[in-house]
Amino acid sequence: MRTRTLVSLTVLFTVIVALAAQQPAPKATLVKAGRLLDVRAGAYRTNQGIWIDGGRIRQVGAFDEVRAAAPKDIAVIDLGRAAVLPGLIDVHTHLLDAMDPGNAAADSLILTLTKESPTKRALLGAAMAREILDGGFTTVRNVGHSGIDGDVSLRDAIRNGWVPGPRIVAAARKIAPYGGQALPVQSSVIQTLIDLDFLTASHPAEGRRAVLENLRAGADVIKVVADDGGRVIDEETMKAIADEAHRANLRVAVHAMTKLGIQSAIAAGVDSIEHGDDATDEQFAAMAREILDGGFTTVRNVGHSGIDGDVSLRDAIRNGWVPGPRIVAAARKIAPYGGQALPVQSSVIQTLIDLDFLTASHPAEGRRAVLENLRAGADVIKVVADDGGRVIDEETMKAIADEAHRANLRVAVHAMTKLGIQSAIAAGVDSIEHGDDATDEQFAAMARKGIVLVPTVWPKELLPVPRTMASLPNIDAQVNTYVAGERTKLDRARKAGVKIAFGSDCWFGFSGKTRGQMTRLVLESLQTSFGMTAADVLRSATVSAAELLNIPGVTGAVEATAYGD
């Protein structure tokens, strides 16, 4: 029998937010839950007691038993018959972005980098953090597009209690192929733009450098763009990124949409693949074996946060400055030379690139980029494996992964092309984001290596369609075709045994909806539009997400020692 809809399981988001672990620890509390969702088993337990002391769960069980064990004067919150579930986790978000969906993504990114000051982006991030926390997400992973250290600073501000927000795992700048990601500008200015949001890696040394850059920035997770615009981070470079991140005990999330990008991520042993559009069944299967069972109180921010925007937000939430979910921060993405999606003239491109990217074209640059993000305080290393025909080669990607893993950071790779995906797989990154063009073989490789896919699929009603395309006579059919293709991608990945972690990839604003409301709609669409059961959807945003972020026991389940999210 089909499990009840996800909507019915979200009744207590206000209670989840009230108990969020990033706020100052309250006095001991006993929650009486008429129904408690066991996300591992996918079933309810009735008449339960949850004893929370110092913000963490001390005991869970039958209410009478827990009540007898707790102090006599403990405060009791009786929730009646309402359903209680763990705080939700979004492992792929961009808190310092809220672009107009009516504009082309690349142009919007350029406008953000050239018109919005780091201070303004930080304030936007604080607002988005509050909204996503209000939506029931107590932990997020911010994977890029935060400037040099925007997400790192936001993370720290939340930890220190300056602003409300979720836990943030910050990526600092993305690591991307030379040229960055989605920056169609002239070459004289491209590197300037790239450095604002990316670290590029074209060989293993650059991949390792990029991981170290994000480690320096304070990243919690390494976000990698494996493929973009025909460029793919090769397997050796991807593995260098994954190795460096894993050495630092950081997970690696890889944006990979093409078969090559997905394969690169799988070969590298990354922790998750985001998107994974063209992944094969074999690539999906490669991700299942090495990933542990386990863990929206937690999100992973994978780029577009400036140099340390998501790291700062992560720390702000941890310090209680703002309410919000846990954030696994990536600092700047590591991208191929040129960054990602920056269509600007060459005379200013490097200046713009440096605001959001660290570029890596060989292994030494990859390692340097990782170290830059480490210095910025990143929690995760985000790499752009492919963009605009540029791809981070396998050697550079492996250098990035190696450097990140050496610092115990995970590596997340944006990879959409086959080459970018392959580079991420070969480098042993921790996750591939998107993965649009992944082949069946690449999905199988991901399953074998335990690389997580973060598919970042959107339902039709939330898909951002540029205003210039909205009036085209065949636009509705194109959107339907796209959504159908995304469902097929997700079906193939799941059939191959690839572990799925929820990532909303919210980077734009939607009229009448807060960021938290949008994120919940994307989560619910995994059941309503993309065929997952309600239980699997919740696992993807709780236990599986917590495992990808390397924080099982902290969040992802209502269990002893976890925070009372």
Coordinates of C-alpha atoms in Angstrom, one line a residue:
M1 CA 0.0 0.0 0.0
R2 CA 1.3 3.4 -0.9
T3 CA 2.6 5.4 2.1
R4 CA 0.6 8.5 3.0
T5 CA 1.7 11.7 1.3
L6 CA 4.7 13.6 2.6
V7 CA 2.5 16.6 3.4
S8 CA 0.9 14.8 6.3
L9 CA 4.3 14.2 7.8
T10 CA 5.2 17.8 8.0
V11 CA 2.7 19.0 10.6
L12 CA 5.2 19.8 13.3
F13 CA 7.8 21.9 11.5
T14 CA 7.1 24.7 14.0
V15 CA 8.0 22.4 16.8
I16 CA 11.1 21.2 15.0
V17 CA 12.2 24.8 14.5
A18 CA 11.5 25.6 18.2
L19 CA 13.9 22.8 19.2
A20 CA 16.5 23.5 16.6
A21 CA 20.0 22.6 17.8
Q22 CA 21.7 25.7 16.7
Q23 CA 19.9 27.9 19.3
P24 CA 21.2 28.4 22.8
A25 CA 20.7 25.2 24.7
P26 CA 17.4 25.3 26.7
K27 CA 16.7 23.7 30.0
A28 CA 15.8 20.0 30.0
T29 CA 12.6 19.3 28.2
L30 CA 10.4 16.2 27.9
V31 CA 8.4 16.1 24.6
K32 CA 5.3 13.8 24.6
A33 CA 4.7 12.6 21.1
G34 CA 1.5 10.9 20.2
R35 CA 3.2 9.7 17.0
L36 CA 7.0 9.6 16.4
L37 CA 8.3 8.8 12.9
D38 CA 11.1 6.2 12.9
V39 CA 12.7 7.4 9.6
R40 CA 14.9 4.3 9.4
A41 CA 12.0 1.9 9.6
G42 CA 9.5 4.2 7.9
A43 CA 6.9 3.6 10.6
Y44 CA 5.3 5.4 13.5
R45 CA 5.8 4.7 17.2
T46 CA 3.0 5.8 19.4
N47 CA 2.9 7.5 22.9
Q48 CA 6.7 8.3 22.9
G49 CA 8.8 10.4 25.2
I50 CA 11.8 12.4 24.0
W51 CA 14.0 13.7 26.8
I52 CA 16.1 16.6 25.6
D53 CA 18.9 18.0 27.8
G54 CA 21.3 20.7 26.7
G55 CA 19.8 20.7 23.2
R56 CA 20.6 17.0 22.6
I57 CA 18.4 13.9 23.0
R58 CA 19.2 12.0 26.1
Q59 CA 16.5 9.3 25.9
V60 CA 13.7 8.1 23.5
G61 CA 11.1 5.5 24.3
A62 CA 7.7 4.8 25.8
F63 CA 6.6 8.0 27.5
D64 CA 6.0 6.5 30.9
E65 CA 9.5 5.0 30.9
V66 CA 11.2 8.2 29.9
R67 CA 9.1 10.2 32.3
A68 CA 10.1 8.0 35.2
A69 CA 13.8 8.3 34.3
A70 CA 13.7 12.1 33.8
P71 CA 14.0 14.7 36.6
K72 CA 10.7 15.3 38.4
D73 CA 10.7 19.0 37.6
I74 CA 11.4 18.6 33.9
A75 CA 9.3 20.8 31.6
V76 CA 6.8 18.7 29.6
I77 CA 5.6 19.6 26.1
D78 CA 2.5 17.5 25.2
L79 CA 2.0 17.5 21.4
G80 CA -1.0 15.3 21.5
R81 CA -1.6 13.2 18.4
A82 CA 0.7 15.3 16.2
A83 CA 3.5 13.6 14.2
V84 CA 7.1 14.3 15.2
L85 CA 10.0 13.8 12.9
P86 CA 13.6 14.9 12.8
G87 CA 14.6 18.3 11.5
L88 CA 15.0 18.2 7.7
I89 CA 18.3 18.5 5.9
D90 CA 18.9 20.1 2.5
V91 CA 22.3 19.0 1.2
H92 CA 22.4 21.2 -1.9
T93 CA 21.4 24.8 -1.5
H94 CA 22.7 28.3 -2.3
L95 CA 21.7 30.6 0.6
L96 CA 23.4 33.7 -0.7
D97 CA 21.5 33.5 -4.0
A98 CA 18.0 34.6 -4.7
M99 CA 18.1 35.3 -8.5
D100 CA 15.2 36.3 -10.6
P101 CA 14.0 33.0 -12.3
G102 CA 12.9 35.1 -15.3
N103 CA 16.5 35.9 -16.2
A104 CA 19.0 33.5 -17.7
A105 CA 21.0 31.8 -15.0
A106 CA 24.4 32.9 -16.4
D107 CA 23.5 36.5 -16.8
S108 CA 21.9 36.6 -13.3
L109 CA 25.1 35.2 -11.8
I110 CA 27.1 37.9 -13.6
L111 CA 24.8 40.6 -12.3
T112 CA 25.1 39.2 -8.8
L113 CA 28.9 39.2 -8.9
T114 CA 29.2 42.6 -10.4
K115 CA 26.3 44.5 -8.7
E116 CA 25.8 42.9 -5.3
S117 CA 28.4 43.7 -2.6
P118 CA 29.7 40.8 -0.3
T119 CA 27.9 42.6 2.6
K120 CA 24.6 42.6 0.7
R121 CA 25.0 39.0 -0.2
A122 CA 25.7 38.1 3.4
L123 CA 22.6 39.9 4.5
L124 CA 20.6 38.1 1.9
G125 CA 22.1 34.8 3.2
A126 CA 20.9 35.7 6.7
A127 CA 17.4 36.2 5.4
M128 CA 17.4 33.0 3.4
A129 CA 18.8 31.1 6.5
R130 CA 15.9 32.3 8.6
E131 CA 13.3 31.4 6.0
I132 CA 14.7 27.9 5.4
L133 CA 14.8 27.3 9.2
D134 CA 11.2 28.4 9.4
G135 CA 10.5 25.8 6.7
G136 CA 11.6 23.0 9.0
F137 CA 15.2 22.6 7.7
T138 CA 17.6 22.7 10.6
T139 CA 20.7 21.7 8.7
V140 CA 21.9 22.7 5.2
R141 CA 24.9 22.3 3.0
N142 CA 25.7 25.4 1.1
V143 CA 27.5 24.5 -2.1
G144 CA 28.9 27.6 -3.7
H145 CA 27.9 31.0 -5.0
S146 CA 28.7 32.7 -1.7
G147 CA 31.7 34.7 -2.7
I148 CA 35.1 34.0 -1.2
D149 CA 33.8 33.4 2.4
G150 CA 30.2 34.4 2.5
D151 CA 28.8 31.1 3.6
V152 CA 31.6 30.5 6.0
S153 CA 30.9 33.9 7.7
L154 CA 27.2 33.2 7.7
R155 CA 27.8 29.8 9.3
D156 CA 29.9 31.5 12.0
A157 CA 27.4 34.2 12.6
I158 CA 24.7 31.6 13.2
R159 CA 26.9 29.6 15.5
N160 CA 27.6 32.8 17.5
G161 CA 24.0 33.7 17.8
W162 CA 24.2 36.9 15.8
V163 CA 21.5 35.8 13.3
P164 CA 18.9 33.0 13.3
G165 CA 19.6 30.1 10.9
P166 CA 20.2 26.4 10.4
R167 CA 23.4 24.6 10.9
I168 CA 25.5 25.3 7.8
V169 CA 28.0 23.0 6.2
A170 CA 29.9 25.6 4.1
A171 CA 31.8 25.0 0.9
A172 CA 33.3 28.5 0.4
R173 CA 34.2 28.8 -3.3
K174 CA 33.4 26.0 -5.8
I175 CA 36.3 24.3 -7.4
A176 CA 35.7 24.3 -11.2
P177 CA 37.5 23.7 -14.5
Y178 CA 39.5 26.6 -15.8
G179 CA 37.1 29.4 -16.6
G180 CA 34.7 28.7 -13.7
Q181 CA 31.1 27.9 -14.2
A182 CA 28.4 29.6 -16.2
L183 CA 30.3 32.9 -16.7
P184 CA 30.0 33.8 -20.5
V185 CA 32.2 36.9 -20.4
Q186 CA 35.2 38.1 -22.3
S187 CA 38.5 36.6 -21.3
S188 CA 40.0 39.9 -20.0
V189 CA 37.7 39.8 -17.0
I190 CA 36.9 36.1 -16.6
Q191 CA 39.4 35.2 -13.9
T192 CA 38.3 38.1 -11.7
L193 CA 34.7 36.9 -11.9
I194 CA 35.7 33.2 -11.4
D195 CA 37.7 33.9 -8.3
L196 CA 34.6 35.5 -6.7
D197 CA 32.8 32.2 -6.6
F198 CA 35.0 29.3 -7.8
L199 CA 38.3 27.6 -7.4
T200 CA 39.3 26.0 -10.7
A201 CA 41.2 22.8 -11.1
S202 CA 42.7 21.5 -14.3
H203 CA 45.1 19.0 -12.9
P204 CA 45.5 17.1 -9.6
A205 CA 47.8 19.7 -8.0
E206 CA 45.2 22.4 -8.6
G207 CA 42.5 20.1 -7.3
R208 CA 44.3 19.6 -4.1
R209 CA 45.1 23.3 -3.8
A210 CA 41.5 24.1 -4.3
V211 CA 40.4 21.8 -1.5
L212 CA 43.1 23.3 0.8
E213 CA 41.9 26.8 -0.2
N214 CA 38.3 25.9 0.9
L215 CA 39.7 24.2 4.1
R216 CA 41.5 27.5 4.9
A217 CA 38.2 29.3 4.3
G218 CA 36.5 27.0 6.8
A219 CA 34.4 24.8 4.5
D220 CA 32.5 21.8 5.9
V221 CA 32.1 20.1 2.5
I222 CA 33.9 20.1 -0.8
K223 CA 31.6 21.0 -3.8
V224 CA 33.0 20.1 -7.2
V225 CA 31.6 21.0 -10.6
A226 CA 32.7 18.0 -12.6
D227 CA 31.3 19.1 -15.9
D228 CA 30.1 22.4 -17.4
G229 CA 29.8 23.6 -21.0
G230 CA 31.8 20.7 -22.4
R231 CA 34.6 21.0 -19.8
V232 CA 35.1 18.1 -17.4
I233 CA 37.3 17.7 -14.5
D234 CA 39.4 14.6 -15.3
E235 CA 39.4 11.5 -13.0
E236 CA 42.9 12.1 -11.7
T237 CA 42.2 15.6 -10.8
M238 CA 38.8 14.6 -9.3
K239 CA 40.5 11.9 -7.3
A240 CA 43.0 14.4 -6.0
I241 CA 40.2 16.6 -4.9
A242 CA 38.4 13.7 -3.2
D243 CA 41.6 12.4 -1.5
E244 CA 42.5 15.9 -0.2
A245 CA 39.0 16.4 1.1
H246 CA 38.8 12.9 2.7
R247 CA 42.2 13.5 4.3
A248 CA 40.6 16.4 6.1
N249 CA 37.5 14.3 6.9
L250 CA 35.3 16.4 4.5
R251 CA 32.7 14.9 2.2
V252 CA 32.9 15.6 -1.6
A253 CA 29.7 16.6 -3.4
V254 CA 30.0 16.6 -7.2
H255 CA 27.8 18.5 -9.6
A256 CA 27.8 16.1 -12.5
M257 CA 25.2 16.0 -15.3
T258 CA 27.1 14.2 -18.2
K259 CA 28.2 10.6 -18.3
L260 CA 31.9 11.7 -18.3
G261 CA 31.4 14.1 -15.4
I262 CA 29.5 11.4 -13.4
Q263 CA 32.2 8.8 -14.3
S264 CA 35.0 11.1 -13.1
A265 CA 33.2 11.6 -9.8
I266 CA 32.5 7.9 -9.4
A267 CA 36.1 6.9 -10.2
A268 CA 37.4 9.5 -7.7
G269 CA 35.3 8.0 -4.9
V270 CA 33.3 11.1 -4.1
D271 CA 30.6 11.1 -1.5
S272 CA 27.6 12.3 -3.6
I273 CA 26.7 13.3 -7.1
E274 CA 24.3 16.2 -7.5
H275 CA 21.9 16.1 -10.5
G276 CA 23.4 13.1 -12.3
D277 CA 21.2 13.6 -15.4
D278 CA 23.0 11.3 -17.8
A279 CA 24.2 8.7 -15.3
T280 CA 24.0 5.1 -16.3
D281 CA 22.5 2.3 -14.2
E282 CA 26.1 1.1 -13.6
Q283 CA 27.2 4.5 -12.4
F284 CA 24.3 4.6 -9.9
A285 CA 25.1 1.1 -8.7
A286 CA 28.7 2.2 -8.0
M287 CA 27.6 4.6 -5.3
A288 CA 25.7 2.1 -3.0
R289 CA 28.4 -0.1 -1.6
E290 CA 30.7 2.2 0.3
I291 CA 28.2 4.6 1.7
L292 CA 27.0 3.9 5.3
D293 CA 23.4 3.7 6.3
G294 CA 22.3 6.7 8.2
G295 CA 21.3 10.1 8.0
F296 CA 15.6 19.0 6.9
T297 CA 17.6 20.1 10.0
T298 CA 20.8 19.9 7.9
V299 CA 21.7 21.3 4.5
R300 CA 24.9 21.2 2.5
N301 CA 25.6 24.5 0.7
V302 CA 27.6 23.8 -2.4
G303 CA 28.9 27.0 -3.8
H304 CA 27.9 30.4 -5.0
S305 CA 28.5 31.8 -1.5
G306 CA 31.6 34.0 -2.2
I307 CA 34.9 33.3 -0.6
D308 CA 33.5 32.2 2.8
G309 CA 29.8 33.2 2.9
D310 CA 28.4 29.8 3.7
V311 CA 31.2 29.2 6.2
S312 CA 30.3 32.3 8.1
L313 CA 26.6 31.5 8.0
R314 CA 27.4 28.0 9.3
D315 CA 29.4 29.4 12.2
A316 CA 26.7 32.0 13.0
I317 CA 24.1 29.3 13.3
R318 CA 26.4 27.1 15.4
N319 CA 27.1 30.0 17.7
G320 CA 23.4 30.9 18.1
W321 CA 23.6 34.2 16.4
V322 CA 20.8 33.2 14.1
P323 CA 18.4 30.3 14.0
G324 CA 18.9 27.8 11.2
P325 CA 19.7 24.3 10.2
R326 CA 23.2 22.7 10.4
I327 CA 25.1 23.8 7.3
V328 CA 27.9 21.8 5.7
A329 CA 29.7 24.6 3.9
A330 CA 31.7 24.3 0.7
A331 CA 33.2 27.8 0.6
R332 CA 34.2 28.6 -3.1
K333 CA 33.5 26.0 -5.7
I334 CA 36.6 24.5 -7.4
A335 CA 36.1 24.8 -11.1
P336 CA 37.9 24.4 -14.4
Y337 CA 39.9 27.4 -15.4
G338 CA 37.4 30.1 -16.2
G339 CA 35.0 29.3 -13.4
Q340 CA 31.4 28.4 -14.1
A341 CA 28.8 30.3 -16.2
L342 CA 30.5 33.7 -16.4
P343 CA 29.9 35.0 -19.9
V344 CA 32.0 38.2 -19.5
Q345 CA 34.8 39.8 -21.4
S346 CA 38.3 38.5 -20.7
S347 CA 39.7 41.8 -19.4
V348 CA 37.7 41.5 -16.2
I349 CA 36.9 37.8 -16.0
Q350 CA 39.6 36.8 -13.5
T351 CA 38.6 39.5 -11.1
L352 CA 35.0 38.3 -11.2
I353 CA 36.0 34.6 -11.1
D354 CA 38.1 35.2 -7.9
L355 CA 35.0 36.6 -6.2
D356 CA 33.2 33.3 -6.3
F357 CA 35.6 30.6 -7.6
L358 CA 39.0 29.1 -7.2
T359 CA 40.2 27.7 -10.5
A360 CA 42.3 24.6 -11.0
S361 CA 43.9 23.5 -14.3
H362 CA 46.4 21.0 -12.9
P363 CA 46.9 19.0 -9.7
A364 CA 49.0 21.6 -7.9
E365 CA 46.3 24.2 -8.5
G366 CA 43.7 21.8 -7.3
R367 CA 45.5 21.2 -4.0
R368 CA 46.1 25.0 -3.7
A369 CA 42.4 25.7 -4.2
V370 CA 41.4 23.2 -1.4
L371 CA 43.9 24.8 0.9
E372 CA 42.5 28.3 0.1
N373 CA 39.0 27.1 1.1
L374 CA 40.4 25.4 4.2
R375 CA 41.9 28.7 5.2
A376 CA 38.5 30.4 4.5
G377 CA 36.9 27.9 6.9
A378 CA 35.0 25.6 4.5
D379 CA 33.3 22.5 5.7
V380 CA 33.0 20.9 2.3
I381 CA 34.9 21.2 -1.0
K382 CA 32.6 22.1 -3.9
V383 CA 34.1 21.4 -7.4
V384 CA 32.7 22.4 -10.8
A385 CA 33.9 19.5 -12.9
D386 CA 32.5 20.8 -16.2
D387 CA 31.3 24.1 -17.6
G388 CA 31.1 25.5 -21.1
G389 CA 33.2 22.7 -22.6
R390 CA 35.9 23.0 -20.0
V391 CA 36.4 20.0 -17.7
I392 CA 38.6 19.4 -14.7
D393 CA 40.8 16.5 -15.6
E394 CA 40.9 13.3 -13.5
E395 CA 44.4 14.0 -12.1
T396 CA 43.5 17.5 -11.0
M397 CA 40.2 16.3 -9.6
K398 CA 41.9 13.6 -7.7
A399 CA 44.4 16.1 -6.2
I400 CA 41.4 18.1 -5.0
A401 CA 39.7 15.1 -3.5
D402 CA 43.0 13.9 -1.9
E403 CA 43.7 17.3 -0.3
A404 CA 40.1 17.7 0.9
H405 CA 40.0 14.1 2.4
R406 CA 43.4 14.7 4.1
A407 CA 41.7 17.5 5.9
N408 CA 38.6 15.3 6.6
L409 CA 36.4 17.3 4.3
R410 CA 33.9 15.8 1.9
V411 CA 34.0 16.7 -1.8
A412 CA 30.8 17.6 -3.7
V413 CA 31.2 17.9 -7.5
H414 CA 28.9 19.7 -9.9
A415 CA 29.0 17.4 -12.9
M416 CA 26.5 17.4 -15.8
T417 CA 28.5 16.0 -18.7
K418 CA 29.9 12.4 -19.1
L419 CA 33.4 13.7 -18.9
G420 CA 32.8 15.8 -15.8
I421 CA 31.0 12.9 -14.1
Q422 CA 33.7 10.5 -15.0
S423 CA 36.4 12.8 -13.6
A424 CA 34.5 13.0 -10.3
I425 CA 34.0 9.3 -10.1
A426 CA 37.7 8.5 -10.9
A427 CA 38.8 11.0 -8.3
G428 CA 36.7 9.4 -5.6
V429 CA 34.7 12.4 -4.6
D430 CA 31.9 12.1 -2.1
S431 CA 28.9 13.2 -4.0
I432 CA 27.9 14.2 -7.5
E433 CA 25.4 17.0 -7.9
H434 CA 23.0 17.0 -10.9
G435 CA 24.7 14.2 -12.9
D436 CA 22.5 15.0 -15.9
D437 CA 24.3 13.0 -18.6
A438 CA 25.5 10.1 -16.5
T439 CA 25.5 6.7 -18.3
D440 CA 24.2 3.5 -16.8
E441 CA 27.8 2.4 -16.4
Q442 CA 28.6 5.6 -14.5
F443 CA 25.7 5.1 -12.2
A444 CA 26.9 1.5 -11.6
A445 CA 30.3 2.9 -10.7
M446 CA 28.8 5.4 -8.3
A447 CA 27.0 2.6 -6.5
R448 CA 30.1 0.5 -6.2
K449 CA 32.1 3.4 -4.9
G450 CA 29.5 4.7 -2.5
I451 CA 29.2 8.0 -4.2
V452 CA 26.0 9.8 -3.4
L453 CA 23.8 11.4 -6.0
V454 CA 22.1 14.7 -5.2
P455 CA 19.8 14.8 -8.3
T456 CA 18.5 18.4 -7.7
V457 CA 15.2 17.8 -9.6
W458 CA 12.5 20.4 -9.7
P459 CA 8.8 19.9 -10.4
K460 CA 7.2 21.6 -13.4
E461 CA 5.5 24.3 -11.4
L462 CA 8.8 25.5 -9.8
L463 CA 11.0 25.2 -12.9
P464 CA 12.6 28.6 -13.6
V465 CA 11.7 29.6 -17.2
P466 CA 13.4 32.8 -18.5
R467 CA 10.8 35.4 -19.5
T468 CA 12.4 35.5 -23.0
M469 CA 11.3 31.8 -23.4
A470 CA 8.0 31.8 -21.6
S471 CA 6.0 32.8 -24.7
L472 CA 7.5 30.3 -27.1
P473 CA 4.8 28.0 -28.5
N474 CA 6.5 24.8 -27.6
I475 CA 7.8 25.8 -24.2
D476 CA 5.3 23.7 -22.3
A477 CA 6.3 20.6 -24.2
Q478 CA 10.0 21.3 -23.6
V479 CA 9.4 21.7 -19.9
N480 CA 7.4 18.4 -19.8
T481 CA 10.2 16.7 -21.7
Y482 CA 12.8 18.0 -19.2
V483 CA 10.9 16.9 -16.1
A484 CA 10.3 13.5 -17.7
G485 CA 14.0 13.2 -18.3
E486 CA 14.8 14.1 -14.7
R487 CA 12.4 11.4 -13.5
T488 CA 14.1 8.9 -15.8
K489 CA 17.5 9.9 -14.4
L490 CA 16.3 9.4 -10.8
D491 CA 14.7 6.1 -11.7
R492 CA 17.9 4.8 -13.3
A493 CA 20.0 5.9 -10.3
R494 CA 17.8 4.3 -7.8
K495 CA 17.5 1.1 -9.8
A496 CA 21.3 0.9 -9.9
G497 CA 21.4 1.2 -6.1
V498 CA 22.9 4.7 -5.8
K499 CA 22.1 6.4 -2.5
I500 CA 20.1 9.5 -2.9
A501 CA 20.4 12.6 -0.7
F502 CA 18.0 15.5 -1.0
G503 CA 19.3 18.7 -2.4
S504 CA 16.9 21.5 -3.5
D505 CA 19.5 23.5 -5.5
C506 CA 17.4 26.6 -4.7
W507 CA 19.2 29.6 -6.1
F508 CA 16.3 31.8 -7.3
G509 CA 13.4 33.6 -5.7
F510 CA 9.8 32.5 -6.3
S511 CA 7.0 35.0 -5.9
G512 CA 4.9 34.4 -2.8
K513 CA 7.1 31.7 -1.4
T514 CA 9.9 31.9 1.2
R515 CA 13.0 29.8 0.7
G516 CA 11.8 27.3 3.3
Q517 CA 8.4 26.9 1.6
M518 CA 10.1 26.5 -1.8
T519 CA 12.5 23.9 -0.4
R520 CA 9.6 21.9 1.1
L521 CA 7.8 21.9 -2.2
V522 CA 10.9 20.6 -3.9
L523 CA 11.1 17.8 -1.3
E524 CA 7.5 16.9 -1.6
S525 CA 7.8 16.7 -5.4
L526 CA 10.2 13.8 -5.1
Q527 CA 7.0 11.8 -4.2
T528 CA 4.4 13.7 -6.2
S529 CA 6.3 14.3 -9.4
F530 CA 9.3 11.9 -9.4
G531 CA 7.9 8.6 -8.0
M532 CA 9.7 8.1 -4.7
T533 CA 7.8 6.8 -1.7
A534 CA 7.2 9.1 1.2
A535 CA 9.5 7.0 3.4
D536 CA 12.3 7.2 0.8
V537 CA 11.8 10.9 0.4
L538 CA 12.1 11.4 4.2
R539 CA 15.2 9.2 4.4
S540 CA 16.8 11.2 1.6
A541 CA 16.3 14.4 3.7
T542 CA 17.2 12.9 7.1
V543 CA 19.4 9.8 7.7
S544 CA 20.9 9.6 4.2
A545 CA 21.6 13.3 4.1
A546 CA 23.2 13.2 7.6
E547 CA 25.5 10.4 6.5
L548 CA 26.6 12.3 3.4
L549 CA 27.4 15.3 5.5
N550 CA 29.4 13.0 7.9
I551 CA 27.3 13.9 10.9
P552 CA 25.4 10.7 11.8
G553 CA 24.6 10.8 15.5
V554 CA 24.2 14.6 15.3
T555 CA 21.0 14.8 13.3
G556 CA 19.0 12.8 10.8
A557 CA 17.1 10.7 13.3
V558 CA 15.3 11.0 16.7
E559 CA 17.8 9.0 18.6
A560 CA 19.8 9.3 21.8
T561 CA 22.9 11.6 21.4
A562 CA 21.4 13.4 18.5
Y563 CA 20.3 17.0 18.8
G564 CA 16.6 17.6 19.5
D565 CA 15.9 19.0 16.0

